């Protein structure tokens, strides 16, 4: 019987201190006085940073897609450079744009379509397929790319680029 009296005393003390069952209904509202659980994200951020560094280190390096030949500095004793007589020079003029732009192949004016067919015929007959393109620096980039595409489509390899004020 003493165990029953001891149990009643513990229950009354719990109600007196506010640690018991709630008044309104049943035994589901017990509170132990602990803070609600939360997730500590600091270790997760450390792991994420380490993974980011690992992936940055093992990322494969991208190789250059375009190969370029950079000219060497000319020697001091050779001041006059004479271009070869059979050199192909495509001179892009500032007038026009797109397929209607003004182009000269070795000082002979023509359209972009005529340039492709004429250049293809000329390049089939020669072993050296080098073509130089000279364009003004104020010309639209897309127009110059169209000329480069036509020259490349005609079979030119390599293609040299020159800006008009470097003469």
Coordinates of N, CA and C in Angstrom, one line a residue:
X1 N 0.8 -1.2 0.0 CA 0.0 0.0 0.0 C 0.9 1.2 0.0
X2 N 2.0 1.1 0.6 CA 2.9 2.3 0.6 C 3.3 2.7 -0.8
X3 N 3.4 1.8 -1.7 CA 3.8 2.1 -3.1 C 2.7 2.9 -3.7
X4 N 1.4 2.7 -3.4 CA 0.3 3.5 -4.0 C 0.4 4.9 -3.5
X5 N 0.6 5.1 -2.2 CA 0.7 6.4 -1.6 C 1.9 7.2 -2.2
X6 N 3.0 6.5 -2.4 CA 4.2 7.1 -3.0 C 3.9 7.6 -4.4
X7 N 3.2 6.8 -5.2 CA 2.8 7.1 -6.6 C 1.9 8.4 -6.6
X8 N 0.9 8.5 -5.7 CA 0.0 9.6 -5.6 C 0.8 10.9 -5.3
X9 N 1.8 10.8 -4.4 CA 2.6 11.9 -4.0 C 3.4 12.4 -5.2
X10 N 4.0 11.6 -6.0 CA 4.8 12.0 -7.2 C 3.9 12.7 -8.2
X11 N 2.7 12.1 -8.3 CA 1.7 12.7 -9.3 C 1.3 14.1 -8.8
X12 N 1.1 14.3 -7.6 CA 0.7 15.6 -7.1 C 1.8 16.6 -7.2
X13 N 3.0 16.2 -6.9 CA 4.2 17.1 -7.1 C 4.4 17.5 -8.5
X14 N 4.2 16.6 -9.4 CA 4.3 16.9 -10.8 C 3.3 18.0 -11.3
X15 N 2.1 17.9 -10.8 CA 1.0 18.8 -11.1 C 1.4 20.2 -10.5
X16 N 1.9 20.2 -9.3 CA 2.2 21.4 -8.6 C 3.3 22.2 -9.4
X17 N 4.3 21.5 -10.0 CA 5.4 22.2 -10.7 C 5.1 22.4 -12.1
X18 N 4.0 22.0 -12.7 CA 3.6 22.2 -14.1 C 4.2 21.1 -15.0
X19 N 4.6 20.0 -14.5 CA 5.2 18.9 -15.3 C 4.2 17.7 -15.4
X20 N 3.1 17.9 -15.7 CA 2.3 16.7 -15.7 C 1.5 16.6 -16.9
X21 N 0.4 15.9 -16.8 CA -0.5 15.7 -18.0 C -1.3 17.0 -18.1
X22 N -1.7 17.4 -19.3 CA -2.4 18.6 -19.4 C -3.8 18.4 -18.9
X23 N -4.4 19.5 -18.5 CA -5.8 19.4 -17.9 C -6.8 19.0 -18.9
X24 N -6.7 19.4 -20.2 CA -7.8 19.2 -21.1 C -7.9 17.9 -21.7
X25 N -6.9 17.1 -21.7 CA -7.3 15.9 -22.4 C -6.3 14.8 -22.6
X26 N -6.1 14.0 -21.8 CA -5.3 12.8 -22.0 C -3.9 12.9 -21.7
X27 N -3.1 11.9 -22.1 CA -1.7 11.8 -21.7 C -0.8 12.1 -22.8
X28 N -1.3 12.8 -23.9 CA -0.4 13.0 -25.0 C 0.4 14.3 -24.9
X29 N 0.1 15.2 -24.0 CA 0.7 16.5 -23.9 C 1.9 16.6 -23.0
X30 N 2.7 15.6 -22.8 CA 3.8 15.7 -21.8 C 4.9 16.6 -22.4
X31 N 5.5 17.4 -21.5 CA 6.6 18.3 -21.9 C 7.7 18.1 -21.0
X32 N 8.9 17.8 -21.5 CA 10.0 17.5 -20.7 C 10.9 18.8 -20.5
X33 N 10.5 19.9 -21.0 CA 11.3 21.1 -20.8 C 12.5 21.2 -21.7
X34 N 12.6 20.4 -22.8 CA 13.8 20.5 -23.7 C 13.4 21.4 -24.9
X35 N 14.5 22.0 -25.5 CA 14.3 22.8 -26.7 C 14.0 21.9 -27.9
X36 N 13.2 22.4 -28.8 CA 12.9 21.6 -30.0 C 14.2 21.3 -30.8
X37 N 14.3 20.1 -31.4 CA 15.5 19.7 -32.1 C 15.7 20.5 -33.4
X38 N 16.9 20.9 -33.7 CA 17.2 21.6 -34.9 C 18.5 21.0 -35.5
X39 N 18.7 21.2 -36.8 CA 19.8 20.6 -37.5 C 20.9 21.6 -37.5
X40 N 22.1 21.1 -37.2 CA 23.3 21.9 -37.2 C 23.9 21.8 -38.6
X41 N 23.9 22.9 -39.4 CA 24.3 22.8 -40.8 C 25.8 23.1 -41.0
X42 N 26.5 23.5 -40.0 CA 27.9 23.9 -40.1 C 28.7 22.7 -40.6
X43 N 28.6 21.5 -40.1 CA 29.4 20.4 -40.7 C 29.0 20.1 -42.1
X44 N 27.7 20.3 -42.4 CA 27.3 20.0 -43.8 C 27.9 21.0 -44.8
X45 N 28.1 22.3 -44.4 CA 28.7 23.3 -45.2 C 30.2 22.9 -45.4
X46 N 30.8 22.5 -44.4 CA 32.2 22.1 -44.5 C 32.4 20.9 -45.5
X47 N 31.5 20.0 -45.4 CA 31.6 18.8 -46.4 C 31.3 19.3 -47.8
X48 N 30.4 20.2 -48.0 CA 30.1 20.8 -49.3 C 31.2 21.6 -49.8
X49 N 31.9 22.3 -49.0 CA 33.1 23.1 -49.5 C 34.2 22.2 -49.9
X50 N 34.4 21.1 -49.2 CA 35.5 20.2 -49.5 C 35.2 19.5 -50.8
X51 N 33.9 19.1 -51.0 CA 33.5 18.5 -52.3 C 33.6 19.5 -53.5
X52 N 33.3 20.7 -53.3 CA 33.5 21.7 -54.3 C 34.9 21.9 -54.7
X53 N 35.8 21.9 -53.7 CA 37.2 22.1 -54.0 C 37.7 20.8 -54.8
X54 N 37.3 19.7 -54.4 CA 37.7 18.4 -55.0 C 37.3 18.4 -56.5
X55 N 36.0 18.8 -56.8 CA 35.5 18.8 -58.1 C 36.2 19.9 -59.0
X56 N 36.6 21.0 -58.4 CA 37.3 22.0 -59.1 C 38.7 21.6 -59.5
X57 N 39.3 20.8 -58.6 CA 40.7 20.4 -58.9 C 40.7 19.3 -59.9
X58 N 39.8 18.4 -59.9 CA 39.8 17.2 -60.9 C 39.1 17.5 -62.2
X59 N 38.5 18.8 -62.3 CA 37.9 19.1 -63.6 C 38.9 19.1 -64.7
X60 N 38.5 18.4 -65.8 CA 39.5 18.4 -66.9 C 39.6 19.8 -67.6
X61 N 40.8 20.1 -67.9 CA 41.1 21.4 -68.5 C 40.6 21.4 -70.0
X62 N 39.9 22.4 -70.4 CA 39.5 22.5 -71.8 C 40.6 22.9 -72.7
X63 N 40.7 22.2 -73.8 CA 41.8 22.5 -74.7 C 41.3 23.6 -75.7
X64 N 42.2 24.3 -76.3 CA 41.9 25.4 -77.2 C 41.3 24.8 -78.5
X65 N 40.2 25.4 -78.9 CA 39.5 24.8 -80.1 C 40.2 25.3 -81.4
X66 N 40.8 26.5 -81.4 CA 41.4 27.1 -82.6 C 42.9 27.1 -82.5
X67 N 43.5 26.7 -83.5 CA 45.0 26.7 -83.5 C 45.4 28.0 -84.2
X68 N 46.3 28.7 -83.7 CA 46.7 30.0 -84.3 C 48.2 30.0 -84.4
X69 N 48.7 30.5 -85.5 CA 50.1 30.7 -85.8 C 50.4 32.2 -85.6
X70 N 51.1 32.5 -84.5 CA 51.5 33.9 -84.3 C 52.8 34.2 -85.0
X71 N 52.8 35.3 -85.8 CA 54.0 35.6 -86.5 C 55.1 36.1 -85.6
X72 N 56.4 35.7 -86.0 CA 57.5 36.1 -85.2 C 57.9 37.5 -85.5
X73 N 58.6 38.1 -84.6 CA 59.1 39.5 -84.8 C 60.1 39.5 -86.0
X74 N 59.9 40.5 -86.9 CA 60.8 40.5 -88.1 C 62.2 40.9 -87.7
X75 N 63.2 40.5 -88.4 CA 64.5 40.8 -88.2 C 64.8 42.3 -88.6
X76 N 65.7 42.9 -87.9 CA 66.0 44.4 -88.2 C 66.6 44.6 -89.5
X77 N 67.4 43.7 -90.1 CA 68.1 44.0 -91.3 C 67.2 43.9 -92.6
X78 N 66.1 43.2 -92.4 CA 65.1 43.0 -93.5 C 63.9 43.9 -93.4
X79 N 64.1 45.2 -93.8 CA 63.0 46.2 -93.6 C 61.9 46.1 -94.7
X80 N 62.3 45.8 -95.9 CA 61.3 45.7 -97.0 C 60.8 44.3 -97.2
X81 N 59.5 44.1 -97.1 CA 59.0 42.8 -97.3 C 58.1 42.9 -98.6
X82 N 58.5 42.1 -99.6 CA 57.8 42.2 -100.9 C 56.8 41.0 -100.9
X83 N 55.5 41.2 -101.0 CA 54.6 40.1 -101.0 C 54.7 39.4 -102.3
X84 N 54.5 38.1 -102.3 CA 54.6 37.3 -103.6 C 53.5 37.8 -104.6
X85 N 53.8 37.6 -105.8 CA 53.0 38.1 -106.9 C 51.7 37.3 -107.0
X86 N 51.7 36.0 -106.6 CA 50.5 35.2 -106.7 C 49.7 35.1 -105.4
X87 N 49.9 36.1 -104.5 CA 49.2 36.1 -103.2 C 47.8 36.4 -103.4
X88 N 46.9 35.7 -102.7 CA 45.5 36.0 -102.8 C 45.1 36.9 -101.6
X89 N 44.6 38.1 -101.9 CA 44.1 39.0 -100.9 C 42.7 39.4 -101.1
X90 N 41.9 39.0 -100.1 CA 40.5 39.4 -100.1 C 40.3 40.7 -99.3
X91 N 39.9 41.7 -100.0 CA 39.7 43.0 -99.3 C 38.3 43.3 -99.1
X92 N 37.9 43.3 -97.8 CA 36.5 43.6 -97.4 C 36.3 45.1 -97.3
X93 N 35.3 45.6 -98.0 CA 35.1 47.1 -97.9 C 34.0 47.4 -96.8
X94 N 34.0 48.6 -96.4 CA 33.0 49.0 -95.4 C 31.6 49.1 -95.8
X95 N 31.4 49.3 -97.1 CA 30.0 49.4 -97.7 C 29.3 48.0 -97.7
X96 N 28.0 48.0 -97.4 CA 27.2 46.8 -97.5 C 27.4 45.9 -96.3
X97 N 26.4 44.9 -96.2 CA 26.5 44.0 -95.1 C 25.9 42.7 -95.6
X98 N 26.2 41.6 -95.0 CA 25.7 40.3 -95.3 C 26.1 39.9 -96.7
X99 N 25.3 39.2 -97.4 CA 25.7 38.8 -98.8 C 25.8 39.9 -99.8
X100 N 25.3 41.1 -99.5 CA 25.4 42.2 -100.4 C 26.7 43.1 -100.1
X101 N 27.6 42.7 -99.3 CA 28.7 43.5 -99.0 C 29.7 43.6 -100.2
X102 N 30.5 44.6 -100.2 CA 31.5 44.8 -101.3 C 32.8 44.2 -100.9
X103 N 33.3 43.3 -101.8 CA 34.5 42.6 -101.6 C 35.4 42.7 -102.8
X104 N 36.7 42.7 -102.7 CA 37.6 42.7 -103.8 C 38.6 41.5 -103.6
X105 N 38.8 40.8 -104.6 CA 39.8 39.7 -104.6 C 40.9 40.2 -105.5
X106 N 42.1 40.5 -105.0 CA 43.2 41.0 -105.7 C 42.8 42.2 -106.5
X107 N 42.1 43.2 -105.9 CA 41.6 44.5 -106.5 C 40.6 44.3 -107.6
X108 N 39.9 43.1 -107.6 CA 38.8 42.9 -108.6 C 37.5 42.8 -107.8
X109 N 36.6 43.8 -107.9 CA 35.3 43.8 -107.1 C 34.4 42.6 -107.5
X110 N 33.7 42.1 -106.5 CA 32.8 41.0 -106.7 C 31.9 40.8 -105.5
X111 N 30.9 40.0 -105.6 CA 30.0 39.7 -104.5 C 30.5 38.6 -103.7
X112 N 29.8 38.3 -102.6 CA 30.3 37.2 -101.7 C 30.1 35.8 -102.4
X113 N 29.1 35.6 -103.2 CA 28.8 34.4 -103.9 C 29.9 34.2 -105.0
X114 N 30.2 35.3 -105.7 CA 31.2 35.2 -106.7 C 32.5 34.9 -106.2
X115 N 32.8 35.4 -105.0 CA 34.1 35.2 -104.3 C 34.3 33.7 -104.0
X116 N 33.2 33.0 -103.6 CA 33.3 31.6 -103.3 C 33.7 30.8 -104.5
X117 N 33.0 31.0 -105.6 CA 33.2 30.2 -106.8 C 34.6 30.5 -107.4
X118 N 34.9 31.8 -107.5 CA 36.2 32.2 -108.1 C 37.4 31.7 -107.3
X119 N 37.3 31.8 -105.9 CA 38.3 31.4 -105.1 C 38.5 29.9 -105.1
X120 N 37.4 29.1 -105.2 CA 37.5 27.7 -105.3 C 38.2 27.2 -106.6
X121 N 37.9 27.9 -107.7 CA 38.6 27.6 -108.9 C 40.1 27.9 -108.9
X122 N 40.4 29.1 -108.3 CA 41.8 29.4 -108.1 C 42.6 28.5 -107.2
X123 N 42.0 28.1 -106.1 CA 42.7 27.3 -105.1 C 42.9 25.9 -105.6
X124 N 42.1 25.4 -106.5 CA 42.2 24.0 -107.0 C 43.5 23.9 -107.9
X125 N 43.9 25.0 -108.5 CA 45.0 25.0 -109.4 C 46.4 25.3 -108.7
X126 N 46.4 25.6 -107.4 CA 47.7 25.9 -106.8 C 47.9 25.1 -105.6
X127 N 49.2 24.8 -105.3 CA 49.6 24.0 -104.1 C 49.5 24.8 -102.8
X128 N 49.8 26.1 -102.9 CA 49.7 27.0 -101.7 C 48.3 27.5 -101.6
X129 N 47.5 27.2 -100.6 CA 46.1 27.6 -100.5 C 46.0 28.7 -99.4
X130 N 47.0 29.5 -99.3 CA 46.9 30.6 -98.3 C 46.2 31.8 -98.9
X131 N 45.2 32.3 -98.1 CA 44.4 33.5 -98.5 C 44.5 34.5 -97.3
X132 N 44.7 35.7 -97.6 CA 44.7 36.8 -96.6 C 43.4 37.6 -96.8
X133 N 42.9 37.9 -95.6 CA 41.6 38.7 -95.6 C 42.0 40.1 -94.9
X134 N 41.7 41.2 -95.6 CA 41.9 42.5 -95.1 C 40.6 43.2 -94.9
X135 N 40.3 43.6 -93.7 CA 39.0 44.3 -93.4 C 39.2 45.5 -92.5
X136 N 38.3 46.5 -92.7 CA 38.4 47.6 -91.8 C 38.0 47.3 -90.4
X137 N 38.5 48.0 -89.4 CA 38.2 47.6 -88.0 C 36.8 48.1 -87.6
X138 N 36.2 49.0 -88.4 CA 34.8 49.4 -88.1 C 33.8 48.5 -88.7
X139 N 34.1 47.5 -89.4 CA 33.2 46.6 -90.1 C 32.6 45.7 -89.0
X140 N 31.3 45.3 -89.2 CA 30.6 44.5 -88.3 C 31.3 43.1 -88.3
X141 N 31.4 42.5 -87.1 CA 32.0 41.2 -86.9 C 31.3 40.1 -87.7
X142 N 30.0 40.1 -87.7 CA 29.3 39.1 -88.4 C 29.5 39.1 -89.9
X143 N 29.7 40.2 -90.5 CA 30.0 40.3 -91.9 C 31.4 39.7 -92.2
X144 N 32.4 40.0 -91.4 CA 33.7 39.4 -91.6 C 33.7 37.9 -91.4
X145 N 32.9 37.4 -90.5 CA 32.8 36.0 -90.3 C 32.2 35.3 -91.5
X146 N 31.2 36.0 -92.1 CA 30.7 35.4 -93.4 C 31.7 35.3 -94.4
X147 N 32.6 36.3 -94.6 CA 33.6 36.2 -95.6 C 34.6 35.1 -95.2
X148 N 35.0 35.0 -94.0 CA 35.9 33.9 -93.5 C 35.3 32.5 -93.9
X149 N 33.9 32.4 -93.6 CA 33.3 31.1 -93.9 C 33.3 30.8 -95.4
X150 N 33.1 31.8 -96.3 CA 33.1 31.6 -97.7 C 34.5 31.2 -98.1
X151 N 35.6 31.9 -97.6 CA 36.9 31.6 -98.0 C 37.3 30.2 -97.5
X152 N 36.9 29.9 -96.3 CA 37.2 28.5 -95.8 C 36.5 27.5 -96.6
X153 N 35.2 27.7 -97.0 CA 34.5 26.8 -97.8 C 35.1 26.6 -99.2
X154 N 35.8 27.6 -99.6 CA 36.4 27.4 -101.0 C 37.7 26.6 -100.9
X155 N 38.2 26.3 -99.7 CA 39.3 25.4 -99.5 C 40.6 26.1 -99.1
X156 N 40.5 27.3 -98.6 CA 41.7 28.0 -98.2 C 42.2 27.5 -96.9
X157 N 43.6 27.3 -96.8 CA 44.2 26.8 -95.6 C 45.6 27.2 -95.6
X158 N 46.1 28.0 -94.8 CA 45.6 28.8 -93.7 C 45.0 30.1 -94.2
X159 N 44.3 30.8 -93.3 CA 43.7 32.1 -93.6 C 44.4 33.1 -92.7
X160 N 44.9 34.2 -93.4 CA 45.5 35.2 -92.6 C 44.6 36.4 -92.5
X161 N 44.6 37.1 -91.4 CA 43.7 38.2 -91.2 C 44.6 39.5 -91.0
X162 N 44.2 40.6 -91.6 CA 44.9 41.8 -91.6 C 43.9 43.0 -91.4
X163 N 44.3 43.9 -90.5 CA 43.4 45.1 -90.3 C 43.9 46.2 -91.2
X164 N 43.0 47.0 -91.7 CA 43.4 47.9 -92.8 C 44.4 49.0 -92.4
X165 N 44.5 49.4 -91.2 CA 45.5 50.4 -90.8 C 46.9 49.9 -90.5
X166 N 47.1 48.6 -90.7 CA 48.5 48.0 -90.5 C 49.4 48.1 -91.7
X167 N 49.0 48.7 -92.8 CA 49.7 48.7 -94.1 C 51.0 49.4 -93.9

